């Protein structure tokens, strides 16, 4: 089962390795799941860490070194898709486009814009719901 991980999942897992989001992250790293992120997410993750946690960049890079050896990183397709219009935040649209392009089954996120959207493919799932599965 292909699972796209959102930026906020990676941020929380990197900052709070003993938290619930990290638990969901580690669950997504194991079969039957095939974890995926897009290059946009990796760039956004580095940008947000640089802005908000510049003193923890070394920790982030160590986290990414280990995590990205188990996560497939895919490019964001250039051509927009109709489903993007259902997202309030235009910054989320490339992520959805990548998830659709790789036929992700699930999209793990804590982002309310995704969670409150009417998107059904891929299935948008919160940390709590994912841990209950």
PDB file of C-alpha atoms in Angstrom:
ATOM      1  CA  UNK A   1       0.000   0.000   0.000  1.00  0.00           C
ATOM      2  CA  UNK A   2       1.567   3.246  -1.163  1.00  0.00           C
ATOM      3  CA  UNK A   3       1.506   6.022   1.452  1.00  0.00           C
ATOM      4  CA  UNK A   4       2.504   9.626   0.802  1.00  0.00           C
ATOM      5  CA  UNK A   5       3.878  11.391   3.876  1.00  0.00           C
ATOM      6  CA  UNK A   6       3.212  15.107   4.284  1.00  0.00           C
ATOM      7  CA  UNK A   7       5.786  17.656   5.393  1.00  0.00           C
ATOM      8  CA  UNK A   8       4.208  18.079   8.826  1.00  0.00           C
ATOM      9  CA  UNK A   9       4.576  14.345   9.485  1.00  0.00           C
ATOM     10  CA  UNK A  10       8.302  14.495   8.758  1.00  0.00           C
ATOM     11  CA  UNK A  11       8.770  17.639  10.848  1.00  0.00           C
ATOM     12  CA  UNK A  12       7.039  16.119  13.869  1.00  0.00           C
ATOM     13  CA  UNK A  13       8.841  12.793  13.507  1.00  0.00           C
ATOM     14  CA  UNK A  14      12.216  14.562  13.304  1.00  0.00           C
ATOM     15  CA  UNK A  15      11.546  16.897  16.247  1.00  0.00           C
ATOM     16  CA  UNK A  16       9.632  14.523  18.518  1.00  0.00           C
ATOM     17  CA  UNK A  17      10.863  10.960  17.874  1.00  0.00           C
ATOM     18  CA  UNK A  18       8.864   9.593  20.820  1.00  0.00           C
ATOM     19  CA  UNK A  19       5.558  11.233  19.858  1.00  0.00           C
ATOM     20  CA  UNK A  20       2.412   9.878  18.208  1.00  0.00           C
ATOM     21  CA  UNK A  21       3.306  11.348  14.833  1.00  0.00           C
ATOM     22  CA  UNK A  22       6.688   9.618  14.944  1.00  0.00           C
ATOM     23  CA  UNK A  23       4.887   6.393  15.825  1.00  0.00           C
ATOM     24  CA  UNK A  24       2.732   6.827  12.707  1.00  0.00           C
ATOM     25  CA  UNK A  25       5.818   7.693  10.654  1.00  0.00           C
ATOM     26  CA  UNK A  26       7.608   4.518  11.762  1.00  0.00           C
ATOM     27  CA  UNK A  27       4.482   2.432  11.102  1.00  0.00           C
ATOM     28  CA  UNK A  28       4.360   3.855   7.558  1.00  0.00           C
ATOM     29  CA  UNK A  29       7.963   2.758   7.051  1.00  0.00           C
ATOM     30  CA  UNK A  30       7.065  -0.921   7.516  1.00  0.00           C
ATOM     31  CA  UNK A  31       5.274  -3.391   5.233  1.00  0.00           C
ATOM     32  CA  UNK A  32       2.629  -3.472   3.950  1.00  0.00           C
ATOM     33  CA  UNK A  33       3.275   0.239   3.438  1.00  0.00           C
ATOM     34  CA  UNK A  34       5.513   1.754   0.777  1.00  0.00           C
ATOM     35  CA  UNK A  35       6.384   5.282   1.980  1.00  0.00           C
ATOM     36  CA  UNK A  36       6.657   8.063  -0.572  1.00  0.00           C
ATOM     37  CA  UNK A  37       7.475  11.766  -0.486  1.00  0.00           C
ATOM     38  CA  UNK A  38       7.874  14.181  -3.341  1.00  0.00           C
ATOM     39  CA  UNK A  39      10.888  16.383  -3.894  1.00  0.00           C
ATOM     40  CA  UNK A  40       8.697  19.411  -3.080  1.00  0.00           C
ATOM     41  CA  UNK A  41       8.107  18.006   0.432  1.00  0.00           C
ATOM     42  CA  UNK A  42      11.833  17.482   1.024  1.00  0.00           C
ATOM     43  CA  UNK A  43      12.546  21.056  -0.097  1.00  0.00           C
ATOM     44  CA  UNK A  44       9.683  22.423   2.020  1.00  0.00           C
ATOM     45  CA  UNK A  45      10.929  20.453   5.027  1.00  0.00           C
ATOM     46  CA  UNK A  46      14.413  21.950   4.758  1.00  0.00           C
ATOM     47  CA  UNK A  47      12.975  25.449   4.247  1.00  0.00           C
ATOM     48  CA  UNK A  48      10.698  25.225   7.280  1.00  0.00           C
ATOM     49  CA  UNK A  49      13.478  23.866   9.486  1.00  0.00           C
ATOM     50  CA  UNK A  50      15.796  26.645   8.331  1.00  0.00           C
ATOM     51  CA  UNK A  51      13.134  29.259   9.186  1.00  0.00           C
ATOM     52  CA  UNK A  52      11.874  27.839  12.480  1.00  0.00           C
ATOM     53  CA  UNK A  53      14.622  25.563  13.823  1.00  0.00           C
ATOM     54  CA  UNK A  54      17.934  26.705  12.292  1.00  0.00           C
ATOM     55  CA  UNK A  55      19.885  25.328  15.255  1.00  0.00           C
ATOM     56  CA  UNK A  56      18.533  21.828  14.499  1.00  0.00           C
ATOM     57  CA  UNK A  57      19.528  21.540  10.836  1.00  0.00           C
ATOM     58  CA  UNK A  58      22.174  18.910  11.631  1.00  0.00           C
ATOM     59  CA  UNK A  59      19.503  16.781  13.326  1.00  0.00           C
ATOM     60  CA  UNK A  60      17.246  17.191  10.311  1.00  0.00           C
ATOM     61  CA  UNK A  61      19.945  16.114   7.886  1.00  0.00           C
ATOM     62  CA  UNK A  62      20.718  13.035  10.018  1.00  0.00           C
ATOM     63  CA  UNK A  63      16.994  12.209  10.114  1.00  0.00           C
ATOM     64  CA  UNK A  64      16.705  12.633   6.334  1.00  0.00           C
ATOM     65  CA  UNK A  65      19.824  10.574   5.693  1.00  0.00           C
ATOM     66  CA  UNK A  66      18.248   7.604   7.441  1.00  0.00           C
ATOM     67  CA  UNK A  67      14.624   8.174   6.423  1.00  0.00           C
ATOM     68  CA  UNK A  68      15.237   8.795   2.732  1.00  0.00           C
ATOM     69  CA  UNK A  69      17.097   5.514   2.406  1.00  0.00           C
ATOM     70  CA  UNK A  70      13.698   3.849   3.025  1.00  0.00           C
ATOM     71  CA  UNK A  71      11.357   6.355   1.368  1.00  0.00           C
ATOM     72  CA  UNK A  72      10.814   6.727  -2.350  1.00  0.00           C
ATOM     73  CA  UNK A  73      11.301  10.343  -3.434  1.00  0.00           C
ATOM     74  CA  UNK A  74       9.314  11.268  -6.533  1.00  0.00           C
ATOM     75  CA  UNK A  75       9.222  14.430  -8.642  1.00  0.00           C
ATOM     76  CA  UNK A  76       6.183  16.673  -8.838  1.00  0.00           C
ATOM     77  CA  UNK A  77       4.623  16.526 -12.311  1.00  0.00           C
ATOM     78  CA  UNK A  78       4.517  19.869 -14.067  1.00  0.00           C
ATOM     79  CA  UNK A  79       1.016  19.496 -15.476  1.00  0.00           C
ATOM     80  CA  UNK A  80      -1.704  20.536 -13.046  1.00  0.00           C
ATOM     81  CA  UNK A  81      -4.716  18.302 -12.429  1.00  0.00           C
ATOM     82  CA  UNK A  82      -8.353  19.241 -11.798  1.00  0.00           C
ATOM     83  CA  UNK A  83      -8.368  17.782  -8.265  1.00  0.00           C
ATOM     84  CA  UNK A  84      -5.951  20.504  -7.141  1.00  0.00           C
ATOM     85  CA  UNK A  85      -8.747  23.042  -7.210  1.00  0.00           C
ATOM     86  CA  UNK A  86     -10.344  21.418  -4.177  1.00  0.00           C
ATOM     87  CA  UNK A  87      -7.436  22.490  -1.939  1.00  0.00           C
ATOM     88  CA  UNK A  88      -7.586  25.881  -0.219  1.00  0.00           C
ATOM     89  CA  UNK A  89      -3.828  26.331   0.007  1.00  0.00           C
ATOM     90  CA  UNK A  90      -2.091  26.575  -3.379  1.00  0.00           C
ATOM     91  CA  UNK A  91       1.151  25.400  -1.725  1.00  0.00           C
ATOM     92  CA  UNK A  92      -0.470  21.999  -1.131  1.00  0.00           C
ATOM     93  CA  UNK A  93      -1.345  21.447  -4.771  1.00  0.00           C
ATOM     94  CA  UNK A  94       2.043  20.106  -5.966  1.00  0.00           C
ATOM     95  CA  UNK A  95       1.938  17.542  -3.162  1.00  0.00           C
ATOM     96  CA  UNK A  96      -1.494  16.300  -4.216  1.00  0.00           C
ATOM     97  CA  UNK A  97      -0.359  16.221  -7.840  1.00  0.00           C
ATOM     98  CA  UNK A  98       2.608  14.014  -6.908  1.00  0.00           C
ATOM     99  CA  UNK A  99       0.417  11.705  -4.790  1.00  0.00           C
ATOM    100  CA  UNK A 100      -1.980  11.255  -7.700  1.00  0.00           C
ATOM    101  CA  UNK A 101       0.843  10.699 -10.154  1.00  0.00           C
ATOM    102  CA  UNK A 102       2.338   7.822  -8.133  1.00  0.00           C
ATOM    103  CA  UNK A 103      -1.110   6.375  -7.345  1.00  0.00           C
ATOM    104  CA  UNK A 104      -0.721   6.707  -3.594  1.00  0.00           C
ATOM    105  CA  UNK A 105      -3.385   4.806  -1.684  1.00  0.00           C
ATOM    106  CA  UNK A 106      -3.080   6.944   1.461  1.00  0.00           C
ATOM    107  CA  UNK A 107      -1.894  10.438   2.269  1.00  0.00           C
ATOM    108  CA  UNK A 108      -0.785  10.785   5.901  1.00  0.00           C
ATOM    109  CA  UNK A 109      -1.084  14.346   7.135  1.00  0.00           C
ATOM    110  CA  UNK A 110      -1.976  16.634  10.007  1.00  0.00           C
ATOM    111  CA  UNK A 111      -2.848  19.489   7.619  1.00  0.00           C
ATOM    112  CA  UNK A 112      -6.476  20.588   8.063  1.00  0.00           C
ATOM    113  CA  UNK A 113      -6.636  21.818   4.466  1.00  0.00           C
ATOM    114  CA  UNK A 114      -6.111  18.236   3.323  1.00  0.00           C
ATOM    115  CA  UNK A 115      -8.107  16.586   6.118  1.00  0.00           C
ATOM    116  CA  UNK A 116     -11.127  18.829   5.549  1.00  0.00           C
ATOM    117  CA  UNK A 117     -11.022  18.573   1.767  1.00  0.00           C
ATOM    118  CA  UNK A 118     -13.402  16.386  -0.208  1.00  0.00           C
ATOM    119  CA  UNK A 119     -10.505  14.466  -1.743  1.00  0.00           C
ATOM    120  CA  UNK A 120     -11.037  10.713  -1.715  1.00  0.00           C
ATOM    121  CA  UNK A 121      -8.167   9.591  -3.946  1.00  0.00           C
ATOM    122  CA  UNK A 122      -5.757   9.188  -2.340  1.00  0.00           C
ATOM    123  CA  UNK A 123      -7.486   8.631   0.977  1.00  0.00           C
ATOM    124  CA  UNK A 124      -6.463  11.462   3.305  1.00  0.00           C
ATOM    125  CA  UNK A 125      -5.756  10.075   6.769  1.00  0.00           C
ATOM    126  CA  UNK A 126      -4.817  11.649  10.085  1.00  0.00           C
ATOM    127  CA  UNK A 127      -2.196  10.307  12.469  1.00  0.00           C
ATOM    128  CA  UNK A 128      -4.848   9.092  14.915  1.00  0.00           C
ATOM    129  CA  UNK A 129      -6.840   7.274  12.233  1.00  0.00           C
ATOM    130  CA  UNK A 130      -3.700   5.739  10.751  1.00  0.00           C
ATOM    131  CA  UNK A 131      -2.551   4.421  14.124  1.00  0.00           C
ATOM    132  CA  UNK A 132      -5.988   2.850  14.687  1.00  0.00           C
ATOM    133  CA  UNK A 133      -5.852   0.920  11.373  1.00  0.00           C
TER     134      UNK A 133
END
